[in-house]
Amino acid sequence: MEKLGTKDKIMGFGHRVYKKGDSRVPVMREIGRDLGKRTGKEQWVPICEKLEEVMDREKHLCANVDLYAAPVFWMLGFPAELNTPLFAASRVAGWCAHVTEQHDHNRLIRPRSLYVGHKLRPYPGSTGKGA
Ligand SMILES: CC(C)(COP(=O)(O)OP(=O)(O)OC[C@H]1O[C@@H](n2cnc3c(N)ncnc32)[C@H](O)[C@@H]1OP(=O)(O)O)[C@@H](O)C(=O)NCCC(=O)NCCS
């Protein structure tokens, strides 16, 4: 509440595109709940749920995937200062694709963009049956 009073941004809430809710949140919340049971750290998901309730009440803002990714990484044993590097590492391939596409068309790529590439392609070295 103090942070909201000083107009600070609360990490893990809001998104430029997912204004009505981030579809990755329910998935990450359940991973957090499951990990909580397995590691004996069941407090994190209820804490995040309380934060969601307060942010909805005070700002009508929804959680983004990072709200639950933070306790998930923590329960997996990653120190908090690795949150941003992990976030970045998982996106490097996508960012490189965006750079290439932007060089081609000078359009900023947002998640709303429609994928028009190949459908299923075999993973190198696989039997070719799966995606
Ligand atoms: C992602 C983000 C940059 C989107 O910002 P945005 O496009 O300006 O968001 P909105 O237009 O929906 O903001 C509406 C209002 O809520 C405020 N707001 C947005 N996110 C907020 C947050 N996390 N905490 C507090 N207030 C927030 C905005 O300042 C704005 O207030 P105003 O109307 O008084 O100016 C922003 O939500 C943010 O910085 N979130 C925290 C960081 C984070 O979790 N990033 C990871 C995203 S995957």
mmCIF file with all atom_site columns, C-alpha atoms and ligand atoms in Angstrom:
data_model
loop_
_atom_site.group_PDB
_atom_site.id
_atom_site.type_symbol
_atom_site.label_atom_id
_atom_site.label_alt_id
_atom_site.label_comp_id
_atom_site.label_asym_id
_atom_site.label_entity_id
_atom_site.label_seq_id
_atom_site.pdbx_PDB_ins_code
_atom_site.Cartn_x
_atom_site.Cartn_y
_atom_site.Cartn_z
_atom_site.occupancy
_atom_site.B_iso_or_equiv
_atom_site.pdbx_formal_charge
_atom_site.auth_seq_id
_atom_site.auth_comp_id
_atom_site.auth_asym_id
_atom_site.auth_atom_id
_atom_site.pdbx_PDB_model_num
ATOM   1   C CA  . MET A 1 1   ? 0.000  0.000   0.000   1.00 0.00 ? 1   MET A CA  1
ATOM   2   C CA  . GLU A 1 2   ? 2.946  2.332   0.718   1.00 0.00 ? 2   GLU A CA  1
ATOM   3   C CA  . LYS A 1 3   ? 4.346  1.661   -2.750  1.00 0.00 ? 3   LYS A CA  1
ATOM   4   C CA  . LEU A 1 4   ? 0.981  2.333   -4.358  1.00 0.00 ? 4   LEU A CA  1
ATOM   5   C CA  . GLY A 1 5   ? 0.732  5.543   -2.328  1.00 0.00 ? 5   GLY A CA  1
ATOM   6   C CA  . THR A 1 6   ? 4.011  6.761   -3.806  1.00 0.00 ? 6   THR A CA  1
ATOM   7   C CA  . LYS A 1 7   ? 2.942  5.611   -7.321  1.00 0.00 ? 7   LYS A CA  1
ATOM   8   C CA  . ASP A 1 8   ? 5.698  2.998   -7.476  1.00 0.00 ? 8   ASP A CA  1
ATOM   9   C CA  . LYS A 1 9   ? 5.289  0.113   -9.915  1.00 0.00 ? 9   LYS A CA  1
ATOM   10  C CA  . ILE A 1 10  ? 4.576  -3.216  -8.244  1.00 0.00 ? 10  ILE A CA  1
ATOM   11  C CA  . MET A 1 11  ? 6.597  -5.924  -9.962  1.00 0.00 ? 11  MET A CA  1
ATOM   12  C CA  . GLY A 1 12  ? 4.575  -8.820  -11.374 1.00 0.00 ? 12  GLY A CA  1
ATOM   13  C CA  . PHE A 1 13  ? 1.507  -6.741  -12.255 1.00 0.00 ? 13  PHE A CA  1
ATOM   14  C CA  . GLY A 1 14  ? 0.318  -5.097  -15.452 1.00 0.00 ? 14  GLY A CA  1
ATOM   15  C CA  . HIS A 1 15  ? 1.164  -5.861  -19.044 1.00 0.00 ? 15  HIS A CA  1
ATOM   16  C CA  . ARG A 1 16  ? 1.199  -3.821  -22.228 1.00 0.00 ? 16  ARG A CA  1
ATOM   17  C CA  . VAL A 1 17  ? -0.900 -6.406  -24.090 1.00 0.00 ? 17  VAL A CA  1
ATOM   18  C CA  . TYR A 1 18  ? -2.635 -8.710  -21.558 1.00 0.00 ? 18  TYR A CA  1
ATOM   19  C CA  . LYS A 1 19  ? -4.839 -6.039  -19.993 1.00 0.00 ? 19  LYS A CA  1
ATOM   20  C CA  . LYS A 1 20  ? -7.561 -8.457  -18.880 1.00 0.00 ? 20  LYS A CA  1
ATOM   21  C CA  . GLY A 1 21  ? -5.255 -11.175 -17.590 1.00 0.00 ? 21  GLY A CA  1
ATOM   22  C CA  . ASP A 1 22  ? -2.119 -13.016 -18.632 1.00 0.00 ? 22  ASP A CA  1
ATOM   23  C CA  . SER A 1 23  ? -2.942 -16.523 -19.902 1.00 0.00 ? 23  SER A CA  1
ATOM   24  C CA  . ARG A 1 24  ? 0.364  -17.837 -18.490 1.00 0.00 ? 24  ARG A CA  1
ATOM   25  C CA  . VAL A 1 25  ? -0.570 -16.917 -14.905 1.00 0.00 ? 25  VAL A CA  1
ATOM   26  C CA  . PRO A 1 26  ? -2.904 -19.876 -14.116 1.00 0.00 ? 26  PRO A CA  1
ATOM   27  C CA  . VAL A 1 27  ? -0.286 -22.313 -15.435 1.00 0.00 ? 27  VAL A CA  1
ATOM   28  C CA  . MET A 1 28  ? 2.561  -20.767 -13.423 1.00 0.00 ? 28  MET A CA  1
ATOM   29  C CA  . ARG A 1 29  ? 0.325  -20.499 -10.320 1.00 0.00 ? 29  ARG A CA  1
ATOM   30  C CA  . GLU A 1 30  ? -0.353 -24.249 -10.428 1.00 0.00 ? 30  GLU A CA  1
ATOM   31  C CA  . ILE A 1 31  ? 3.356  -25.002 -10.934 1.00 0.00 ? 31  ILE A CA  1
ATOM   32  C CA  . GLY A 1 32  ? 3.992  -22.819 -7.854  1.00 0.00 ? 32  GLY A CA  1
ATOM   33  C CA  . ARG A 1 33  ? 1.353  -24.662 -5.834  1.00 0.00 ? 33  ARG A CA  1
ATOM   34  C CA  . ASP A 1 34  ? 2.774  -28.049 -6.806  1.00 0.00 ? 34  ASP A CA  1
ATOM   35  C CA  . LEU A 1 35  ? 6.371  -26.993 -6.096  1.00 0.00 ? 35  LEU A CA  1
ATOM   36  C CA  . GLY A 1 36  ? 5.234  -25.530 -2.761  1.00 0.00 ? 36  GLY A CA  1
ATOM   37  C CA  . LYS A 1 37  ? 3.907  -28.927 -1.691  1.00 0.00 ? 37  LYS A CA  1
ATOM   38  C CA  . ARG A 1 38  ? 7.050  -30.712 -2.885  1.00 0.00 ? 38  ARG A CA  1
ATOM   39  C CA  . THR A 1 39  ? 9.456  -28.293 -1.185  1.00 0.00 ? 39  THR A CA  1
ATOM   40  C CA  . GLY A 1 40  ? 7.434  -27.529 1.962   1.00 0.00 ? 40  GLY A CA  1
ATOM   41  C CA  . LYS A 1 41  ? 7.103  -23.858 0.940   1.00 0.00 ? 41  LYS A CA  1
ATOM   42  C CA  . GLU A 1 42  ? 3.356  -23.624 0.526   1.00 0.00 ? 42  GLU A CA  1
ATOM   43  C CA  . GLN A 1 43  ? 3.140  -20.002 1.720   1.00 0.00 ? 43  GLN A CA  1
ATOM   44  C CA  . TRP A 1 44  ? 4.175  -18.353 -1.572  1.00 0.00 ? 44  TRP A CA  1
ATOM   45  C CA  . VAL A 1 45  ? 1.091  -19.003 -3.707  1.00 0.00 ? 45  VAL A CA  1
ATOM   46  C CA  . PRO A 1 46  ? -1.365 -17.720 -1.030  1.00 0.00 ? 46  PRO A CA  1
ATOM   47  C CA  . ILE A 1 47  ? 0.857  -14.621 -0.582  1.00 0.00 ? 47  ILE A CA  1
ATOM   48  C CA  . CYS A 1 48  ? 0.734  -13.973 -4.338  1.00 0.00 ? 48  CYS A CA  1
ATOM   49  C CA  . GLU A 1 49  ? -3.020 -14.589 -4.391  1.00 0.00 ? 49  GLU A CA  1
ATOM   50  C CA  . LYS A 1 50  ? -3.454 -11.963 -1.665  1.00 0.00 ? 50  LYS A CA  1
ATOM   51  C CA  . LEU A 1 51  ? -1.348 -9.540  -3.741  1.00 0.00 ? 51  LEU A CA  1
ATOM   52  C CA  . GLU A 1 52  ? -3.583 -10.251 -6.740  1.00 0.00 ? 52  GLU A CA  1
ATOM   53  C CA  . GLU A 1 53  ? -6.677 -9.519  -4.642  1.00 0.00 ? 53  GLU A CA  1
ATOM   54  C CA  . VAL A 1 54  ? -5.253 -6.196  -3.399  1.00 0.00 ? 54  VAL A CA  1
ATOM   55  C CA  . MET A 1 55  ? -4.014 -5.069  -6.838  1.00 0.00 ? 55  MET A CA  1
ATOM   56  C CA  . ASP A 1 56  ? -7.377 -5.887  -8.381  1.00 0.00 ? 56  ASP A CA  1
ATOM   57  C CA  . ARG A 1 57  ? -9.186 -3.958  -5.646  1.00 0.00 ? 57  ARG A CA  1
ATOM   58  C CA  . GLU A 1 58  ? -6.832 -0.943  -5.653  1.00 0.00 ? 58  GLU A CA  1
ATOM   59  C CA  . LYS A 1 59  ? -5.736 -0.627  -9.300  1.00 0.00 ? 59  LYS A CA  1
ATOM   60  C CA  . HIS A 1 60  ? -7.793 -3.092  -11.363 1.00 0.00 ? 60  HIS A CA  1
ATOM   61  C CA  . LEU A 1 61  ? -4.494 -4.543  -12.535 1.00 0.00 ? 61  LEU A CA  1
ATOM   62  C CA  . CYS A 1 62  ? -3.930 -8.228  -13.257 1.00 0.00 ? 62  CYS A CA  1
ATOM   63  C CA  . ALA A 1 63  ? -0.877 -10.314 -12.425 1.00 0.00 ? 63  ALA A CA  1
ATOM   64  C CA  . ASN A 1 64  ? 1.636  -11.065 -15.148 1.00 0.00 ? 64  ASN A CA  1
ATOM   65  C CA  . VAL A 1 65  ? 3.623  -14.293 -15.422 1.00 0.00 ? 65  VAL A CA  1
ATOM   66  C CA  . ASP A 1 66  ? 6.527  -12.876 -13.396 1.00 0.00 ? 66  ASP A CA  1
ATOM   67  C CA  . LEU A 1 67  ? 4.444  -12.728 -10.207 1.00 0.00 ? 67  LEU A CA  1
ATOM   68  C CA  . TYR A 1 68  ? 4.436  -16.525 -10.002 1.00 0.00 ? 68  TYR A CA  1
ATOM   69  C CA  . ALA A 1 69  ? 7.718  -17.093 -11.861 1.00 0.00 ? 69  ALA A CA  1
ATOM   70  C CA  . ALA A 1 70  ? 9.558  -15.397 -8.962  1.00 0.00 ? 70  ALA A CA  1
ATOM   71  C CA  . PRO A 1 71  ? 8.513  -17.916 -6.237  1.00 0.00 ? 71  PRO A CA  1
ATOM   72  C CA  . VAL A 1 72  ? 8.838  -20.788 -8.734  1.00 0.00 ? 72  VAL A CA  1
ATOM   73  C CA  . PHE A 1 73  ? 12.468 -19.857 -9.453  1.00 0.00 ? 73  PHE A CA  1
ATOM   74  C CA  . TRP A 1 74  ? 13.069 -19.364 -5.725  1.00 0.00 ? 74  TRP A CA  1
ATOM   75  C CA  . MET A 1 75  ? 11.652 -22.789 -4.858  1.00 0.00 ? 75  MET A CA  1
ATOM   76  C CA  . LEU A 1 76  ? 13.765 -24.331 -7.611  1.00 0.00 ? 76  LEU A CA  1
ATOM   77  C CA  . GLY A 1 77  ? 16.808 -22.940 -5.800  1.00 0.00 ? 77  GLY A CA  1
ATOM   78  C CA  . PHE A 1 78  ? 17.672 -19.903 -7.932  1.00 0.00 ? 78  PHE A CA  1
ATOM   79  C CA  . PRO A 1 79  ? 18.700 -16.797 -5.967  1.00 0.00 ? 79  PRO A CA  1
ATOM   80  C CA  . ALA A 1 80  ? 16.388 -13.802 -6.522  1.00 0.00 ? 80  ALA A CA  1
ATOM   81  C CA  . GLU A 1 81  ? 19.079 -11.803 -8.318  1.00 0.00 ? 81  GLU A CA  1
ATOM   82  C CA  . LEU A 1 82  ? 18.978 -14.377 -11.147 1.00 0.00 ? 82  LEU A CA  1
ATOM   83  C CA  . ASN A 1 83  ? 15.295 -13.648 -11.926 1.00 0.00 ? 83  ASN A CA  1
ATOM   84  C CA  . THR A 1 84  ? 16.030 -11.045 -14.587 1.00 0.00 ? 84  THR A CA  1
ATOM   85  C CA  . PRO A 1 85  ? 18.910 -12.983 -16.219 1.00 0.00 ? 85  PRO A CA  1
ATOM   86  C CA  . LEU A 1 86  ? 16.671 -16.113 -16.369 1.00 0.00 ? 86  LEU A CA  1
ATOM   87  C CA  . PHE A 1 87  ? 13.832 -14.052 -17.843 1.00 0.00 ? 87  PHE A CA  1
ATOM   88  C CA  . ALA A 1 88  ? 16.248 -12.660 -20.446 1.00 0.00 ? 88  ALA A CA  1
ATOM   89  C CA  . ALA A 1 89  ? 17.921 -15.998 -21.275 1.00 0.00 ? 89  ALA A CA  1
ATOM   90  C CA  . SER A 1 90  ? 14.579 -17.601 -22.092 1.00 0.00 ? 90  SER A CA  1
ATOM   91  C CA  . ARG A 1 91  ? 13.787 -14.797 -24.535 1.00 0.00 ? 91  ARG A CA  1
ATOM   92  C CA  . VAL A 1 92  ? 17.061 -14.429 -26.439 1.00 0.00 ? 92  VAL A CA  1
ATOM   93  C CA  . ALA A 1 93  ? 15.930 -16.590 -29.379 1.00 0.00 ? 93  ALA A CA  1
ATOM   94  C CA  . GLY A 1 94  ? 12.668 -14.601 -29.674 1.00 0.00 ? 94  GLY A CA  1
ATOM   95  C CA  . TRP A 1 95  ? 14.448 -11.262 -29.368 1.00 0.00 ? 95  TRP A CA  1
ATOM   96  C CA  . CYS A 1 96  ? 16.876 -12.281 -32.142 1.00 0.00 ? 96  CYS A CA  1
ATOM   97  C CA  . ALA A 1 97  ? 13.895 -13.214 -34.351 1.00 0.00 ? 97  ALA A CA  1
ATOM   98  C CA  . HIS A 1 98  ? 12.337 -9.801  -33.624 1.00 0.00 ? 98  HIS A CA  1
ATOM   99  C CA  . VAL A 1 99  ? 15.570 -8.015  -34.578 1.00 0.00 ? 99  VAL A CA  1
ATOM   100 C CA  . THR A 1 100 ? 15.726 -9.943  -37.863 1.00 0.00 ? 100 THR A CA  1
ATOM   101 C CA  . GLU A 1 101 ? 12.054 -9.264  -38.621 1.00 0.00 ? 101 GLU A CA  1
ATOM   102 C CA  . GLN A 1 102 ? 12.351 -5.611  -37.698 1.00 0.00 ? 102 GLN A CA  1
ATOM   103 C CA  . HIS A 1 103 ? 15.343 -5.252  -40.024 1.00 0.00 ? 103 HIS A CA  1
ATOM   104 C CA  . ASP A 1 104 ? 13.209 -6.755  -42.811 1.00 0.00 ? 104 ASP A CA  1
ATOM   105 C CA  . HIS A 1 105 ? 10.055 -4.652  -42.297 1.00 0.00 ? 105 HIS A CA  1
ATOM   106 C CA  . ASN A 1 106 ? 10.897 -2.029  -39.635 1.00 0.00 ? 106 ASN A CA  1
ATOM   107 C CA  . ARG A 1 107 ? 7.801  -3.070  -37.632 1.00 0.00 ? 107 ARG A CA  1
ATOM   108 C CA  . LEU A 1 108 ? 7.958  -3.678  -33.900 1.00 0.00 ? 108 LEU A CA  1
ATOM   109 C CA  . ILE A 1 109 ? 6.714  -7.243  -33.250 1.00 0.00 ? 109 ILE A CA  1
ATOM   110 C CA  . ARG A 1 110 ? 4.186  -7.650  -30.416 1.00 0.00 ? 110 ARG A CA  1
ATOM   111 C CA  . PRO A 1 111 ? 2.722  -10.941 -29.090 1.00 0.00 ? 111 PRO A CA  1
ATOM   112 C CA  . ARG A 1 112 ? -0.557 -10.215 -30.913 1.00 0.00 ? 112 ARG A CA  1
ATOM   113 C CA  . SER A 1 113 ? 1.223  -10.864 -34.217 1.00 0.00 ? 113 SER A CA  1
ATOM   114 C CA  . LEU A 1 114 ? -0.090 -13.831 -36.163 1.00 0.00 ? 114 LEU A CA  1
ATOM   115 C CA  . TYR A 1 115 ? 2.324  -16.693 -36.820 1.00 0.00 ? 115 TYR A CA  1
ATOM   116 C CA  . VAL A 1 116 ? 2.210  -17.561 -40.513 1.00 0.00 ? 116 VAL A CA  1
ATOM   117 C CA  . GLY A 1 117 ? 5.248  -19.832 -40.711 1.00 0.00 ? 117 GLY A CA  1
ATOM   118 C CA  . HIS A 1 118 ? 5.479  -23.605 -41.076 1.00 0.00 ? 118 HIS A CA  1
ATOM   119 C CA  . LYS A 1 119 ? 3.120  -25.684 -38.938 1.00 0.00 ? 119 LYS A CA  1
ATOM   120 C CA  . LEU A 1 120 ? 4.790  -28.791 -37.502 1.00 0.00 ? 120 LEU A CA  1
ATOM   121 C CA  . ARG A 1 121 ? 8.450  -29.300 -38.259 1.00 0.00 ? 121 ARG A CA  1
ATOM   122 C CA  . PRO A 1 122 ? 10.583 -32.181 -36.966 1.00 0.00 ? 122 PRO A CA  1
ATOM   123 C CA  . TYR A 1 123 ? 13.089 -31.276 -34.279 1.00 0.00 ? 123 TYR A CA  1
ATOM   124 C CA  . PRO A 1 124 ? 16.623 -32.004 -35.586 1.00 0.00 ? 124 PRO A CA  1
ATOM   125 C CA  . GLY A 1 125 ? 17.586 -35.516 -34.594 1.00 0.00 ? 125 GLY A CA  1
ATOM   126 C CA  . SER A 1 126 ? 14.020 -36.552 -33.664 1.00 0.00 ? 126 SER A CA  1
ATOM   127 C CA  . THR A 1 127 ? 11.998 -39.280 -35.394 1.00 0.00 ? 127 THR A CA  1
ATOM   128 C CA  . GLY A 1 128 ? 10.027 -36.556 -37.166 1.00 0.00 ? 128 GLY A CA  1
ATOM   129 C CA  . LYS A 1 129 ? 6.743  -37.630 -35.567 1.00 0.00 ? 129 LYS A CA  1
ATOM   130 C CA  . GLY A 1 130 ? 6.383  -34.833 -32.995 1.00 0.00 ? 130 GLY A CA  1
ATOM   131 C CA  . ALA A 1 131 ? 6.623  -31.061 -33.094 1.00 0.00 ? 131 ALA A CA  1
HETATM 132 C C1  . LIG B 2 .   ? 4.265  -3.887  -18.027 1.00 0.00 ? 1   LIG B C1  1
HETATM 133 C C2  . LIG B 2 .   ? 4.043  -2.399  -17.811 1.00 0.00 ? 1   LIG B C2  1
HETATM 134 C C3  . LIG B 2 .   ? 5.279  -1.628  -18.292 1.00 0.00 ? 1   LIG B C3  1
HETATM 135 C C4  . LIG B 2 .   ? 2.796  -1.930  -18.571 1.00 0.00 ? 1   LIG B C4  1
HETATM 136 O O1  . LIG B 2 .   ? 2.636  -0.551  -18.307 1.00 0.00 ? 1   LIG B O1  1
HETATM 137 P P1  . LIG B 2 .   ? 1.429  0.295   -18.988 1.00 0.00 ? 1   LIG B P1  1
HETATM 138 O O2  . LIG B 2 .   ? 1.268  -0.143  -20.412 1.00 0.00 ? 1   LIG B O2  1
HETATM 139 O O3  . LIG B 2 .   ? 1.707  1.718   -18.675 1.00 0.00 ? 1   LIG B O3  1
HETATM 140 O O4  . LIG B 2 .   ? 0.153  -0.207  -18.157 1.00 0.00 ? 1   LIG B O4  1
HETATM 141 P P2  . LIG B 2 .   ? -1.311 0.415   -18.139 1.00 0.00 ? 1   LIG B P2  1
HETATM 142 O O5  . LIG B 2 .   ? -1.509 1.371   -19.271 1.00 0.00 ? 1   LIG B O5  1
HETATM 143 O O6  . LIG B 2 .   ? -2.269 -0.736  -18.050 1.00 0.00 ? 1   LIG B O6  1
HETATM 144 O O7  . LIG B 2 .   ? -1.327 1.199   -16.773 1.00 0.00 ? 1   LIG B O7  1
HETATM 145 C C5  . LIG B 2 .   ? -2.524 1.675   -16.221 1.00 0.00 ? 1   LIG B C5  1
HETATM 146 C C6  . LIG B 2 .   ? -2.210 2.379   -14.926 1.00 0.00 ? 1   LIG B C6  1
HETATM 147 O O8  . LIG B 2 .   ? -1.719 1.431   -13.964 1.00 0.00 ? 1   LIG B O8  1
HETATM 148 C C7  . LIG B 2 .   ? -0.414 1.797   -13.533 1.00 0.00 ? 1   LIG B C7  1
HETATM 149 N N1  . LIG B 2 .   ? 0.374  0.571   -13.435 1.00 0.00 ? 1   LIG B N1  1
HETATM 150 C C8  . LIG B 2 .   ? 0.676  -0.289  -14.438 1.00 0.00 ? 1   LIG B C8  1
HETATM 151 N N2  . LIG B 2 .   ? 1.403  -1.307  -13.961 1.00 0.00 ? 1   LIG B N2  1
HETATM 152 C C9  . LIG B 2 .   ? 1.549  -1.081  -12.628 1.00 0.00 ? 1   LIG B C9  1
HETATM 153 C C10 . LIG B 2 .   ? 2.189  -1.789  -11.603 1.00 0.00 ? 1   LIG B C10 1
HETATM 154 N N3  . LIG B 2 .   ? 2.851  -2.928  -11.865 1.00 0.00 ? 1   LIG B N3  1
HETATM 155 N N4  . LIG B 2 .   ? 2.129  -1.294  -10.353 1.00 0.00 ? 1   LIG B N4  1
HETATM 156 C C11 . LIG B 2 .   ? 1.476  -0.154  -10.084 1.00 0.00 ? 1   LIG B C11 1
HETATM 157 N N5  . LIG B 2 .   ? 0.840  0.580   -11.021 1.00 0.00 ? 1   LIG B N5  1
HETATM 158 C C12 . LIG B 2 .   ? 0.880  0.108   -12.284 1.00 0.00 ? 1   LIG B C12 1
HETATM 159 C C13 . LIG B 2 .   ? 0.130  2.701   -14.616 1.00 0.00 ? 1   LIG B C13 1
HETATM 160 O O9  . LIG B 2 .   ? 1.128  3.558   -14.098 1.00 0.00 ? 1   LIG B O9  1
HETATM 161 C C14 . LIG B 2 .   ? -1.120 3.451   -15.021 1.00 0.00 ? 1   LIG B C14 1
HETATM 162 O O10 . LIG B 2 .   ? -1.402 4.413   -14.028 1.00 0.00 ? 1   LIG B O10 1
HETATM 163 P P3  . LIG B 2 .   ? -1.989 5.854   -14.426 1.00 0.00 ? 1   LIG B P3  1
HETATM 164 O O11 . LIG B 2 .   ? -3.273 5.556   -15.153 1.00 0.00 ? 1   LIG B O11 1
HETATM 165 O O12 . LIG B 2 .   ? -2.166 6.527   -13.109 1.00 0.00 ? 1   LIG B O12 1
HETATM 166 O O13 . LIG B 2 .   ? -0.947 6.459   -15.315 1.00 0.00 ? 1   LIG B O13 1
HETATM 167 C C15 . LIG B 2 .   ? 3.804  -2.115  -16.295 1.00 0.00 ? 1   LIG B C15 1
HETATM 168 O O14 . LIG B 2 .   ? 2.621  -2.795  -15.909 1.00 0.00 ? 1   LIG B O14 1
HETATM 169 C C16 . LIG B 2 .   ? 4.950  -2.522  -15.376 1.00 0.00 ? 1   LIG B C16 1
HETATM 170 O O15 . LIG B 2 .   ? 5.962  -1.821  -15.299 1.00 0.00 ? 1   LIG B O15 1
HETATM 171 N N6  . LIG B 2 .   ? 4.777  -3.617  -14.600 1.00 0.00 ? 1   LIG B N6  1
HETATM 172 C C17 . LIG B 2 .   ? 5.716  -4.002  -13.589 1.00 0.00 ? 1   LIG B C17 1
HETATM 173 C C18 . LIG B 2 .   ? 6.941  -4.652  -14.166 1.00 0.00 ? 1   LIG B C18 1
HETATM 174 C C19 . LIG B 2 .   ? 6.676  -6.036  -14.625 1.00 0.00 ? 1   LIG B C19 1
HETATM 175 O O16 . LIG B 2 .   ? 6.117  -6.857  -13.904 1.00 0.00 ? 1   LIG B O16 1
HETATM 176 N N7  . LIG B 2 .   ? 7.105  -6.288  -15.871 1.00 0.00 ? 1   LIG B N7  1
HETATM 177 C C20 . LIG B 2 .   ? 7.015  -7.605  -16.468 1.00 0.00 ? 1   LIG B C20 1
HETATM 178 C C21 . LIG B 2 .   ? 5.952  -7.657  -17.546 1.00 0.00 ? 1   LIG B C21 1
HETATM 179 S S1  . LIG B 2 .   ? 5.988  -9.253  -18.323 1.00 0.00 ? 1   LIG B S1  1
#
